[in-house]
Short mmCIF file of C-alpha atoms in Angstrom, two decimals:
data_model
loop_
_atom_site.label_atom_id
_atom_site.label_comp_id
_atom_site.label_asym_id
_atom_site.label_seq_id
_atom_site.Cartn_x
_atom_site.Cartn_y
_atom_site.Cartn_z
CA MET A 12 -57.66 -41.47 -151.29
CA THR A 13 -54.43 -43.39 -150.14
CA ALA A 14 -53.30 -46.93 -151.17
CA GLY A 15 -53.97 -48.01 -147.48
CA THR A 16 -57.29 -46.66 -147.61
CA HIS A 17 -58.00 -48.50 -151.26
CA SER A 18 -56.96 -51.96 -149.59
CA ALA A 19 -59.42 -51.47 -146.45
CA VAL A 20 -62.17 -50.65 -149.02
CA ASP A 21 -61.37 -53.25 -151.56
CA SER A 22 -60.89 -56.13 -149.00
CA GLY A 23 -63.88 -58.38 -149.00
CA PRO A 24 -65.19 -60.35 -145.95
CA ASP A 25 -62.66 -62.99 -146.48
CA GLU A 26 -59.38 -61.12 -146.71
CA PRO A 27 -58.67 -58.72 -143.72
CA SER A 28 -56.27 -56.05 -144.98
CA VAL A 29 -53.38 -54.55 -143.25
CA ASP A 30 -55.52 -51.33 -142.60
CA ALA A 31 -58.27 -53.47 -141.32
CA THR A 32 -55.97 -55.17 -138.79
CA ALA A 33 -54.02 -52.09 -137.68
CA ALA A 34 -57.48 -50.44 -137.11
CA ALA A 35 -58.56 -53.23 -134.85
CA ARG A 36 -55.16 -53.04 -132.95
CA ARG A 37 -55.51 -49.33 -132.46
CA GLY A 38 -59.18 -49.84 -131.49
CA VAL A 39 -58.04 -52.43 -128.81
CA ARG A 40 -55.38 -50.06 -127.53
CA THR A 41 -57.34 -47.17 -127.32
CA GLY A 42 -60.09 -49.36 -125.49
CA LEU A 43 -57.81 -50.23 -122.70
CA ALA A 44 -58.19 -46.61 -121.35
CA GLY A 45 -62.09 -47.21 -121.82
CA LEU A 46 -61.68 -50.36 -119.83
CA ALA A 47 -59.83 -48.87 -117.01
CA GLY A 48 -62.44 -46.28 -116.64
CA ALA A 49 -65.13 -48.74 -116.70
CA ALA A 50 -63.38 -50.75 -113.89
CA ALA A 51 -63.29 -47.66 -111.86
CA ASN A 52 -66.94 -46.60 -112.62
CA GLY A 53 -68.13 -49.87 -111.64
CA LEU A 54 -66.37 -50.08 -108.36
CA PHE A 55 -67.42 -46.64 -107.23
CA GLY A 56 -71.02 -47.33 -108.82
CA PHE A 57 -71.02 -50.62 -106.72
CA LEU A 58 -69.88 -48.71 -103.83
CA LEU A 59 -72.72 -46.03 -104.40
CA VAL A 60 -75.43 -48.78 -104.37
CA VAL A 61 -74.08 -50.19 -101.06
CA VAL A 62 -74.12 -46.66 -99.32
CA ILE A 63 -77.70 -46.09 -100.63
CA THR A 64 -79.05 -49.38 -99.61
CA ARG A 65 -77.32 -49.78 -96.36
CA GLY A 66 -77.99 -46.20 -95.53
CA TYR A 67 -81.84 -45.95 -96.50
CA GLY A 68 -83.07 -49.49 -96.73
CA THR A 69 -85.69 -51.06 -99.27
CA VAL A 70 -88.02 -48.09 -99.01
CA GLY A 71 -85.49 -45.22 -99.04
CA SER A 72 -83.44 -46.69 -101.46
CA GLY A 73 -86.62 -47.40 -103.66
CA ALA A 74 -87.42 -43.65 -103.47
CA PHE A 75 -83.65 -42.70 -104.02
CA PHE A 76 -83.49 -44.93 -107.22
CA THR A 77 -86.79 -43.49 -108.49
CA ALA A 78 -85.63 -39.98 -108.10
CA VAL A 79 -82.66 -40.91 -110.12
CA GLY A 80 -84.55 -42.71 -112.65
CA ILE A 81 -86.64 -39.38 -113.06
CA VAL A 82 -83.39 -37.53 -113.57
CA THR A 83 -81.72 -40.02 -115.97
CA VAL A 84 -84.83 -40.59 -118.22
CA THR A 85 -86.11 -37.07 -118.29
CA ALA A 86 -82.46 -35.69 -119.19
CA ALA A 87 -81.95 -38.46 -121.73
CA VAL A 88 -85.31 -37.20 -123.63
CA CYS A 89 -84.35 -33.76 -123.49
CA THR A 90 -80.79 -34.32 -124.89
CA LEU A 91 -82.56 -35.33 -128.03
CA GLY A 92 -79.77 -37.55 -129.20
CA ALA A 93 -77.27 -34.71 -129.45
CA GLU A 94 -74.65 -36.41 -127.38
CA THR A 95 -74.43 -39.39 -129.95
CA ALA A 96 -74.53 -36.78 -132.97
CA LEU A 97 -71.70 -35.00 -131.37
CA ILE A 98 -69.72 -38.26 -131.26
CA TRP A 99 -70.71 -39.16 -134.86
CA LEU A 100 -69.96 -35.60 -136.36
CA LEU A 101 -66.91 -34.20 -134.51
CA PRO A 102 -64.63 -36.72 -135.62
CA ARG A 103 -65.33 -35.72 -139.09
CA ARG A 104 -64.49 -32.09 -138.54
CA ARG A 105 -61.43 -29.98 -138.30
CA LEU A 106 -60.30 -28.64 -134.81
CA GLY A 107 -58.44 -25.47 -134.06
CA GLY A 108 -58.99 -21.83 -134.76
CA ARG A 109 -59.33 -22.35 -138.50
CA GLY A 110 -61.50 -25.42 -138.21
CA ASP A 111 -65.10 -25.90 -138.38
CA ALA A 112 -65.73 -27.99 -135.28
CA ALA A 113 -66.52 -25.20 -133.11
CA ARG A 114 -69.70 -24.33 -135.17
CA VAL A 115 -71.22 -27.36 -134.16
CA LEU A 116 -71.51 -26.26 -130.47
CA PRO A 117 -74.54 -23.88 -130.77
CA VAL A 118 -76.13 -26.35 -132.93
CA ALA A 119 -75.75 -29.29 -130.45
CA LEU A 120 -76.02 -27.29 -127.23
CA LEU A 121 -78.94 -24.75 -127.56
CA PRO A 122 -82.22 -26.91 -128.40
CA PRO A 123 -81.37 -29.57 -125.71
CA LEU A 124 -80.88 -27.01 -122.97
CA VAL A 125 -83.79 -25.03 -123.91
CA ALA A 126 -85.97 -28.34 -123.82
CA ALA A 127 -84.41 -29.28 -120.56
CA VAL A 128 -85.30 -25.85 -118.92
CA VAL A 129 -89.00 -26.06 -120.27
CA VAL A 130 -89.37 -29.74 -119.05
CA GLY A 131 -87.51 -29.08 -115.91
CA LEU A 132 -89.94 -26.26 -114.97
CA VAL A 133 -92.84 -28.02 -115.88
CA GLY A 134 -91.78 -30.81 -113.80
CA VAL A 135 -91.17 -28.62 -110.70
CA VAL A 136 -94.90 -27.30 -110.91
CA ALA A 137 -96.14 -30.71 -111.55
CA ALA A 138 -94.36 -32.49 -108.68
CA GLY A 139 -97.21 -32.13 -106.29
CA ALA A 140 -99.31 -34.28 -108.38
CA LEU A 141 -96.58 -36.61 -109.51
CA GLY A 142 -95.14 -37.24 -106.11
CA PRO A 143 -97.88 -39.42 -104.56
CA ARG A 144 -98.28 -41.47 -107.75
CA LEU A 145 -94.53 -42.29 -108.26
CA LEU A 146 -93.46 -42.63 -104.55
CA ASN A 147 -96.52 -42.55 -102.38
CA THR A 148 -94.32 -40.75 -99.69
CA GLY A 149 -96.26 -37.57 -99.00
CA GLU A 150 -94.43 -34.28 -98.92
CA GLY A 151 -91.27 -35.87 -98.90
CA GLY A 152 -91.98 -37.41 -102.40
CA THR A 153 -93.00 -34.24 -103.85
CA SER A 154 -89.72 -32.37 -102.79
CA LEU A 155 -87.65 -35.43 -104.40
CA ILE A 156 -89.67 -35.04 -107.54
CA ALA A 157 -89.04 -31.17 -107.76
CA VAL A 158 -85.40 -31.56 -107.00
CA SER A 159 -85.12 -34.16 -109.73
CA PHE A 160 -86.69 -32.28 -112.49
CA ALA A 161 -85.02 -29.08 -111.33
CA ALA A 162 -81.53 -30.94 -111.85
CA VAL A 163 -82.36 -31.95 -115.48
CA PRO A 164 -80.72 -28.93 -117.33
CA LEU A 165 -77.36 -29.59 -115.49
CA VAL A 166 -77.28 -33.38 -116.23
CA VAL A 167 -78.00 -32.42 -119.98
CA ALA A 168 -75.14 -29.96 -119.97
CA MET A 169 -73.02 -32.52 -118.38
CA THR A 170 -74.07 -35.03 -120.88
CA LEU A 171 -73.24 -32.80 -123.89
CA LEU A 172 -69.87 -31.51 -122.74
CA LEU A 173 -68.54 -35.08 -121.93
CA ALA A 174 -69.38 -35.98 -125.39
CA VAL A 175 -67.29 -33.20 -126.82
CA VAL A 176 -64.57 -33.94 -124.36
CA ARG A 177 -64.73 -37.44 -125.73
CA CYS A 178 -64.20 -36.34 -129.41
CA VAL A 179 -61.37 -33.52 -128.85
CA ARG A 180 -59.44 -34.72 -126.08
CA PRO A 181 -57.50 -38.00 -125.45
CA ILE A 182 -59.64 -40.70 -123.75
CA ARG A 183 -58.01 -40.32 -120.55
CA ALA A 184 -59.59 -36.86 -120.05
CA TYR A 185 -63.04 -38.44 -120.65
CA VAL A 186 -62.43 -41.20 -118.50
CA GLY A 187 -61.02 -39.15 -115.83
CA VAL A 188 -64.11 -36.87 -115.66
CA GLN A 189 -67.03 -39.26 -116.37
CA SER A 190 -65.40 -42.60 -114.78
CA VAL A 191 -63.35 -41.08 -111.85
CA LEU A 192 -64.65 -37.62 -110.82
CA VAL A 193 -68.28 -38.07 -110.96
CA PRO A 194 -68.35 -41.69 -109.79
CA LEU A 195 -66.06 -41.23 -106.85
CA ALA A 196 -67.52 -38.15 -105.36
CA ARG A 197 -71.09 -39.68 -105.44
CA PRO A 198 -70.57 -42.16 -102.69
CA VAL A 199 -68.63 -40.04 -100.83
CA LEU A 200 -71.12 -37.30 -100.75
CA VAL A 201 -74.19 -39.50 -100.25
CA GLY A 202 -72.28 -41.49 -97.66
CA LEU A 203 -71.77 -38.25 -95.66
CA ALA A 204 -75.22 -37.31 -96.12
CA ALA A 205 -76.49 -40.82 -94.72
CA VAL A 206 -73.96 -40.85 -91.72
CA ALA A 207 -75.19 -37.17 -90.83
CA GLY A 208 -78.63 -38.61 -90.66
CA GLY A 209 -79.79 -36.56 -93.62
CA GLY A 210 -82.84 -38.02 -95.54
CA VAL A 211 -83.18 -39.29 -99.06
CA LEU A 212 -83.48 -35.49 -100.29
CA VAL A 213 -80.16 -34.62 -98.93
CA GLY A 214 -78.66 -37.83 -100.33
CA LEU A 215 -80.11 -36.95 -103.68
CA THR A 216 -78.40 -33.44 -103.55
CA GLY A 217 -75.12 -35.19 -102.89
CA TRP A 218 -75.62 -37.31 -105.91
CA LEU A 219 -76.27 -34.23 -108.00
CA LEU A 220 -73.43 -32.07 -106.83
CA PRO A 221 -70.68 -33.97 -108.80
CA ALA A 222 -72.47 -33.00 -111.94
CA VAL A 223 -71.78 -29.20 -111.28
CA PHE A 224 -67.77 -30.00 -111.02
CA ALA A 225 -68.05 -32.13 -113.98
CA VAL A 226 -69.50 -29.37 -116.32
CA LEU A 227 -66.93 -26.85 -115.14
CA VAL A 228 -64.19 -29.31 -115.82
CA CYS A 229 -65.33 -30.05 -119.26
CA LEU A 230 -65.86 -26.67 -120.27
CA ALA A 231 -62.14 -25.95 -119.46
CA LEU A 232 -61.17 -29.09 -121.74
CA VAL A 233 -62.80 -28.29 -124.69
CA VAL A 234 -62.28 -24.49 -125.18
CA GLY A 235 -58.62 -25.12 -126.39
CA PRO A 236 -58.85 -27.79 -128.82
CA LEU A 237 -62.07 -26.24 -130.57
CA GLY A 238 -60.00 -23.08 -131.00
CA VAL A 239 -62.56 -20.82 -129.17
CA ARG A 240 -59.92 -18.49 -128.03
CA ARG A 241 -58.15 -18.31 -131.22
CA GLY A 242 -60.87 -16.93 -133.35
CA ALA A 243 -62.79 -20.21 -134.28
CA ALA A 244 -66.37 -19.35 -135.85
CA LEU A 245 -68.97 -20.23 -133.52
CA ARG A 246 -71.84 -18.88 -135.83
CA PRO A 247 -73.26 -22.28 -137.60
CA GLU A 248 -74.23 -22.25 -141.20
CA ARG A 249 -77.62 -23.79 -142.35
CA ALA A 250 -76.02 -26.88 -143.44
CA ASP A 251 -74.57 -27.52 -140.17
CA TRP A 252 -78.07 -27.61 -138.36
CA SER A 253 -79.44 -29.86 -141.28
CA ALA A 254 -76.51 -32.33 -141.09
CA PHE A 255 -76.61 -32.47 -137.24
CA TRP A 256 -80.40 -32.82 -136.58
CA ARG A 257 -81.06 -35.18 -139.56
CA PHE A 258 -78.68 -37.60 -137.57
CA ALA A 259 -79.71 -36.68 -133.95
CA LEU A 260 -83.67 -36.53 -133.97
CA PRO A 261 -84.01 -40.29 -135.07
CA ARG A 262 -81.63 -40.98 -132.24
CA ALA A 263 -83.37 -38.82 -129.69
CA ALA A 264 -85.76 -41.56 -128.86
CA SER A 265 -83.38 -44.16 -128.81
CA ALA A 266 -81.06 -42.42 -126.90
CA ALA A 267 -83.55 -41.85 -124.14
CA ILE A 268 -84.37 -45.69 -124.30
CA ASP A 269 -80.85 -46.40 -123.93
CA ALA A 270 -79.96 -44.14 -121.25
CA SER A 271 -83.23 -45.15 -119.12
CA ALA A 272 -82.62 -49.14 -119.55
CA VAL A 273 -82.94 -50.06 -115.59
CA TRP A 274 -84.72 -47.01 -114.74
CA VAL A 275 -87.91 -47.72 -116.80
CA GLY A 276 -88.13 -50.97 -114.72
CA VAL A 277 -87.61 -49.13 -111.59
CA LEU A 278 -90.25 -46.45 -112.16
CA LEU A 279 -92.89 -49.25 -113.30
CA THR A 280 -91.84 -51.26 -110.20
CA SER A 281 -92.43 -48.30 -107.93
CA MET A 282 -95.90 -47.45 -109.51
CA LEU A 283 -97.28 -51.04 -109.82
CA ALA A 284 -95.53 -52.79 -106.78
CA GLY A 285 -94.33 -50.17 -104.50
CA PRO A 286 -91.11 -48.28 -103.21
CA ALA A 287 -89.72 -51.47 -101.60
CA ASP A 288 -89.84 -53.55 -104.62
CA ALA A 289 -88.32 -50.59 -106.65
CA GLY A 290 -85.37 -50.57 -104.19
CA VAL A 291 -84.74 -54.43 -104.76
CA PHE A 292 -85.02 -53.85 -108.56
CA GLY A 293 -82.67 -51.02 -108.40
CA ALA A 294 -80.12 -52.88 -106.60
CA VAL A 295 -80.55 -55.85 -109.05
CA GLY A 296 -80.03 -53.44 -112.04
CA ARG A 297 -76.66 -52.26 -110.44
CA TYR A 298 -75.32 -55.75 -110.75
CA ILE A 299 -76.64 -56.18 -114.30
CA LEU A 300 -75.24 -52.95 -115.57
CA ALA A 301 -72.02 -53.44 -113.78
CA GLY A 302 -71.29 -56.42 -115.93
CA GLN A 303 -71.83 -54.23 -118.97
CA LEU A 304 -69.16 -51.78 -118.01
CA ALA A 305 -66.56 -53.57 -120.03
CA MET A 306 -68.64 -53.03 -123.26
CA HIS A 307 -69.32 -49.38 -122.45
CA GLY A 308 -65.78 -48.38 -121.89
CA LEU A 309 -64.77 -49.96 -125.29
CA ARG A 310 -67.71 -48.09 -126.81
CA VAL A 311 -66.49 -45.03 -124.99
CA ALA A 312 -63.08 -45.39 -126.82
CA VAL A 313 -63.83 -46.73 -130.13
CA SER A 314 -67.02 -44.92 -131.19
CA PRO A 315 -65.05 -42.03 -132.70
CA GLN A 316 -62.78 -44.45 -134.56
CA LEU A 317 -65.73 -46.23 -135.77
CA SER A 318 -67.07 -43.08 -137.03
CA ARG A 319 -64.07 -42.34 -139.04
CA LEU A 320 -63.83 -45.71 -140.78
CA LEU A 321 -67.57 -45.96 -141.48
CA GLY A 322 -67.20 -42.37 -142.88
CA ARG A 323 -64.49 -43.52 -145.31
CA SER A 324 -66.57 -46.56 -146.13
CA GLU A 325 -63.77 -48.53 -144.70
CA ARG A 326 -66.25 -51.45 -143.77
CA ALA A 327 -63.76 -54.23 -143.30
CA ALA A 328 -61.56 -52.21 -141.10
CA ALA A 329 -64.78 -51.34 -138.86
CA ALA A 330 -66.01 -55.10 -138.97
CA ALA A 331 -62.50 -55.99 -137.85
CA VAL A 332 -62.57 -53.49 -135.13
CA HIS A 333 -66.00 -54.75 -133.89
CA ARG A 334 -64.96 -58.50 -134.00
CA GLN A 335 -61.49 -57.87 -131.84
CA LEU A 336 -63.44 -55.91 -129.24
CA THR A 337 -66.41 -57.95 -129.15
CA VAL A 338 -63.97 -60.95 -128.06
CA TRP A 339 -62.48 -58.64 -125.15
CA VAL A 340 -66.28 -57.68 -124.05
CA LEU A 341 -67.12 -61.39 -123.91
CA MET A 342 -64.12 -62.51 -122.15
CA LEU A 343 -64.51 -59.67 -119.50
CA SER A 344 -68.13 -59.68 -119.32
CA TRP A 345 -69.38 -63.42 -119.47
CA PRO A 346 -67.76 -64.55 -116.34
CA VAL A 347 -69.50 -61.71 -114.32
CA TYR A 348 -72.99 -62.75 -115.70
CA LEU A 349 -72.42 -66.43 -115.22
CA LEU A 350 -71.39 -66.16 -111.81
CA LEU A 351 -74.45 -63.61 -111.21
CA ALA A 352 -76.73 -66.30 -112.76
CA VAL A 353 -75.68 -68.84 -110.33
CA PHE A 354 -74.98 -66.63 -107.28
CA GLY A 355 -77.51 -64.05 -107.20
CA LEU A 356 -78.60 -64.88 -103.89
CA GLY A 357 -74.87 -64.32 -102.71
CA PHE A 358 -74.38 -61.23 -104.42
CA LEU A 359 -77.58 -59.55 -103.10
CA GLU A 360 -76.62 -60.51 -99.36
CA LEU A 361 -73.97 -57.88 -99.76
CA PHE A 362 -76.86 -55.24 -99.81
CA GLY A 363 -78.72 -56.75 -96.73
CA PRO A 364 -81.09 -59.61 -96.21
CA GLU A 365 -84.02 -57.64 -97.25
CA PHE A 366 -83.00 -57.51 -100.79
CA THR A 367 -82.49 -61.21 -101.23
CA SER A 368 -85.87 -61.66 -102.86
CA GLY A 369 -84.48 -60.36 -106.04
CA ALA A 370 -82.28 -63.44 -106.54
CA THR A 371 -84.38 -64.93 -109.28
CA ALA A 372 -84.50 -61.53 -110.89
CA VAL A 373 -80.58 -61.52 -111.19
CA THR A 374 -80.61 -64.88 -112.52
CA VAL A 375 -83.18 -64.18 -115.44
CA LEU A 376 -81.34 -60.80 -116.27
CA ALA A 377 -78.07 -62.26 -116.22
CA LEU A 378 -78.91 -64.65 -118.80
CA ALA A 379 -80.34 -62.05 -121.19
CA MET A 380 -77.11 -59.89 -120.77
CA LEU A 381 -75.12 -62.85 -122.25
CA VAL A 382 -76.91 -62.36 -125.25
CA ASN A 383 -76.46 -58.54 -125.04
CA THR A 384 -72.62 -58.60 -124.65
CA GLY A 385 -71.92 -61.76 -126.76
CA LEU A 386 -73.17 -59.99 -129.81
CA GLY A 387 -70.85 -56.91 -129.10
CA ASN A 388 -71.61 -53.26 -129.73
CA VAL A 389 -73.75 -53.85 -132.68
CA GLN A 390 -75.62 -50.41 -131.88
CA SER A 391 -72.34 -48.46 -132.10
CA LEU A 392 -72.04 -49.92 -135.57
CA LEU A 393 -75.57 -48.79 -136.71
CA LEU A 394 -75.01 -45.29 -134.98
CA MET A 395 -71.57 -44.54 -136.03
CA GLY A 396 -72.62 -45.71 -139.69
CA GLY A 397 -75.21 -42.83 -139.53
CA ARG A 398 -77.84 -45.39 -139.41
CA SER A 399 -79.92 -43.72 -136.50
CA GLY A 400 -83.00 -44.69 -137.79
CA LEU A 401 -82.50 -48.23 -137.61
CA HIS A 402 -81.02 -47.90 -134.29
CA LEU A 403 -84.30 -46.20 -133.28
CA THR A 404 -86.35 -49.10 -134.68
CA THR A 405 -84.44 -51.65 -132.68
CA THR A 406 -84.43 -49.75 -129.19
CA VAL A 407 -88.32 -48.91 -129.71
CA THR A 408 -88.89 -52.62 -130.41
CA GLY A 409 -87.12 -53.60 -127.11
CA LEU A 410 -88.94 -50.70 -125.17
CA LEU A 411 -92.28 -52.10 -126.20
CA VAL A 412 -91.74 -55.40 -125.16
CA THR A 413 -90.38 -54.40 -121.87
CA VAL A 414 -93.18 -52.12 -121.03
CA SER A 415 -96.03 -54.22 -122.26
CA LEU A 416 -94.65 -57.35 -120.35
CA GLY A 417 -94.11 -55.17 -117.28
CA LEU A 418 -97.53 -53.76 -117.25
CA TRP A 419 -98.82 -57.47 -117.11
CA LEU A 420 -96.29 -59.25 -115.16
CA ILE A 421 -95.22 -56.64 -112.43
CA PRO A 422 -98.53 -56.35 -110.44
CA GLY A 423 -98.61 -60.01 -109.83
CA HIS A 424 -94.94 -60.92 -109.75
CA GLY A 425 -93.07 -57.77 -108.60
CA VAL A 426 -89.40 -57.58 -108.86
CA THR A 427 -89.10 -61.10 -110.81
CA GLY A 428 -92.00 -59.82 -113.22
CA ALA A 429 -90.14 -56.60 -114.04
CA ALA A 430 -86.68 -58.71 -114.62
CA VAL A 431 -88.58 -60.91 -117.00
CA ALA A 432 -89.86 -58.12 -118.80
CA TRP A 433 -86.74 -56.27 -119.26
CA ALA A 434 -84.77 -59.42 -120.15
CA ALA A 435 -87.14 -60.00 -122.98
CA GLY A 436 -86.64 -56.41 -124.41
CA ILE A 437 -82.99 -56.74 -124.12
CA ALA A 438 -82.82 -60.06 -126.13
CA ILE A 439 -85.07 -58.91 -128.74
CA GLU A 440 -83.58 -55.45 -129.01
CA ASN A 441 -79.94 -56.89 -129.49
CA LEU A 442 -80.72 -59.57 -131.75
CA THR A 443 -82.55 -57.29 -134.18
CA ALA A 444 -79.80 -54.82 -133.87
CA PHE A 445 -77.20 -57.58 -134.89
CA GLY A 446 -79.11 -58.36 -137.85
CA CYS A 447 -79.43 -54.92 -139.02
CA ALA A 448 -75.64 -54.09 -138.53
CA ARG A 449 -74.76 -57.33 -140.21
CA ALA A 450 -76.86 -56.26 -143.45
CA VAL A 451 -75.73 -52.77 -143.38
CA LEU A 452 -71.89 -53.70 -143.15
CA GLY A 453 -71.91 -56.65 -145.34
CA GLN A 454 -69.23 -58.09 -143.34
CA PRO A 455 -69.09 -61.24 -140.97
CA LEU A 456 -69.34 -59.87 -137.22
CA VAL A 457 -68.86 -63.31 -135.73
CA ASP A 458 -65.58 -65.28 -136.28
CA ALA A 459 -63.86 -68.23 -134.93
CA ALA A 460 -62.08 -66.37 -132.33
CA LEU A 461 -65.26 -65.24 -130.88
CA LEU A 462 -66.77 -68.60 -130.62
CA ARG A 463 -63.68 -70.20 -129.26
CA ALA A 464 -63.60 -67.47 -126.49
CA ALA A 465 -67.42 -68.11 -125.75
CA ALA A 466 -66.87 -71.63 -125.27
CA GLY A 467 -63.77 -71.26 -123.26
CA VAL A 468 -65.47 -68.70 -120.77
CA VAL A 469 -68.62 -70.88 -120.53
CA VAL A 470 -66.60 -74.24 -119.69
CA GLY A 471 -64.29 -72.47 -117.30
CA VAL A 472 -66.79 -70.56 -115.26
CA SER A 473 -69.32 -73.36 -115.11
CA ALA A 474 -66.85 -75.76 -113.79
CA ALA A 475 -65.93 -73.07 -110.79
CA ALA A 476 -69.41 -72.10 -110.36
CA LEU A 477 -70.49 -76.05 -110.04
CA ALA A 478 -67.66 -76.45 -107.22
CA GLY A 479 -68.99 -73.31 -105.59
CA VAL A 480 -72.53 -74.72 -105.35
CA ILE A 481 -71.45 -78.03 -104.25
CA VAL A 482 -69.31 -76.88 -101.44
CA GLY A 483 -71.01 -73.76 -100.14
CA GLY A 484 -74.54 -73.42 -102.16
CA ARG A 485 -75.60 -70.39 -103.89
CA GLY A 486 -74.86 -67.76 -101.28
CA LEU A 487 -71.98 -66.05 -100.16
CA PRO A 488 -69.85 -69.02 -99.30
CA GLY A 489 -70.65 -70.67 -102.52
CA LEU A 490 -69.63 -67.63 -104.27
CA VAL A 491 -66.37 -67.18 -102.40
CA VAL A 492 -65.52 -70.73 -103.49
CA ALA A 493 -66.27 -70.14 -106.97
CA LEU A 494 -64.17 -67.06 -107.29
CA GLY A 495 -61.42 -69.03 -105.56
CA VAL A 496 -61.41 -71.95 -107.99
CA LEU A 497 -61.72 -69.50 -110.91
CA ALA A 498 -58.77 -67.50 -109.78
CA ALA A 499 -56.72 -70.57 -109.23
CA GLY A 500 -57.75 -71.57 -112.85
CA CYS A 501 -56.70 -68.46 -114.19
CA VAL A 502 -53.32 -68.82 -112.59
CA GLY A 503 -52.67 -72.20 -113.72
CA LEU A 504 -53.52 -71.07 -117.43
CA SER A 505 -51.00 -68.30 -117.09
CA THR A 506 -48.36 -70.73 -116.87
CA MET A 507 -48.92 -72.78 -119.94
CA PRO A 508 -46.48 -71.86 -122.78
CA ASP A 509 -49.27 -71.26 -125.48
CA VAL A 510 -51.17 -69.05 -123.01
CA ARG A 511 -48.23 -67.19 -122.12
CA TRP A 512 -47.29 -66.89 -125.77
CA PHE A 513 -50.65 -65.14 -126.50
CA ILE A 514 -50.58 -62.86 -123.62
CA ARG A 515 -47.23 -61.68 -124.79
CA VAL A 516 -48.43 -61.21 -128.34
CA THR A 517 -51.57 -59.61 -127.25
CA MET A 518 -49.71 -57.18 -125.06
CA ARG A 519 -47.11 -56.29 -127.69
CA GLN A 520 -50.18 -55.77 -130.27
CA LEU A 521 -51.96 -53.38 -127.92
CA ARG A 522 -48.55 -51.41 -127.41
CA GLY A 523 -48.38 -51.22 -131.16
CA ASP A 524 -44.99 -52.94 -131.48
CA ILE A 525 -46.24 -55.61 -134.13
CA GLU A 526 -45.93 -54.33 -137.74
CA ALA A 527 -49.13 -54.25 -139.55
CA GLU A 528 -47.96 -57.00 -142.01
CA SER A 529 -47.49 -59.30 -139.23
CA ALA A 530 -50.64 -58.70 -137.64
CA ALA A 531 -52.44 -58.87 -140.85
CA ALA A 532 -51.00 -62.46 -141.53
CA GLY A 533 -51.95 -63.42 -138.14
CA ALA A 534 -55.57 -62.00 -138.69
CA THR A 535 -55.78 -63.96 -142.16
CA SER A 536 -55.40 -67.28 -140.34
CA THR A 537 -58.54 -66.35 -138.40
CA SER A 538 -60.63 -65.27 -141.44
CA PRO A 539 -63.68 -67.05 -142.67
CA LYS A 540 -61.46 -68.17 -145.78
CA GLY A 541 -58.92 -69.89 -143.45
CA ARG A 542 -61.30 -71.50 -141.24
#
């Protein structure tokens, strides 16, 4: 073990080490690529929802979102947690022809693909019975269900191969496929289907086709680094199976819950309130998930680094990375959710007047997501630390709250009831995960910098929102005014010497120009000891 590693291990929560600060700097620098991908994913994802809602209306979009929900939830279940296990294990293996990383491929790919084929076939056979119950649209519903289940093996393969790309290639390769290729192709193909007069089934086919391209590109990207063409052993050892699935199986259920998120609400709403309400809830969910893209983008980039740090028991460094990235997540996500909470009506008007009934749902869920993003990627800390069992406990708790409240509230309150149920599940899951992560790491996950950032964002965005409401109400005019005030405020702040100095230092830090010693000195001033 190197001296640098010793310093990271020996550092207590009151003394950030040079390694901890350097790790945080590398994490944020790597996270910029993830943020860029998240921005592209969010833009194209929003465009896709506009295409679906404008092209198919509330009933058609409800059927479309329900079909996508079936694919997403079923594929997440069949993946068996293997995608997260790959991200946890591959950074700890050696790449290349003489490495042992390639041995993980059969272990990770075969069981999920077999499960996906079996479940897909069963779903296709049962489509006739499931269609009327989920969609209530006759033969069209049966065809949608059948195609959805038939696509499950394809989506599982894409998910697993993307996880491998994320570990063995630079982050830009993963971002290029997951955040640009797939989300860009989907609105184009679905839009062409809608313009040509194709029904929901044709549109769903357009949504699925980019997964085929993604699988082919991922295969080309992973062969070289894993050394498959240079004699790398592909036959796994018994220890490979036990190590991989001991981590993956507890993650299987929580991965399904994580991936399903909004789709559980869509499916429940479709069954209990009808396709029209499901369409509105699906549109609401797109806005809610869009605000989370910053956190997802940073998690994509940093999870392998957290796995390496926690694998070496460098908990202080891992906590430093988490705190640094949580500040960025908060500053990027909270303005979105605060504006959504106030101007939900204006945002939904972009989809059409028939979607504005979900305004209250947007407000409820936006407030819940302030809790989610404000706590940071605590789930990643648990997973990359090998505590998939604890993560499963938190996600199951959140799901039970969501489903139980949904069954009670949706029949009488429709979209708003679904939103309240999901919001309660989000808050409880994340607060529980935060407590578990804090106990496992034994390091502070919140510091003064995070609290200052939260206060600044709330004050600034609230002032802009208040001006918008006074001038133009809570619809599109008020939203435009609030955005204008917020933009003017940001420009004004950028002219202040202290703010400009902070931006310059941050950008130099992200580029890696600051020496570790200087960064460590700056970090110490914000440590618990210095507060």
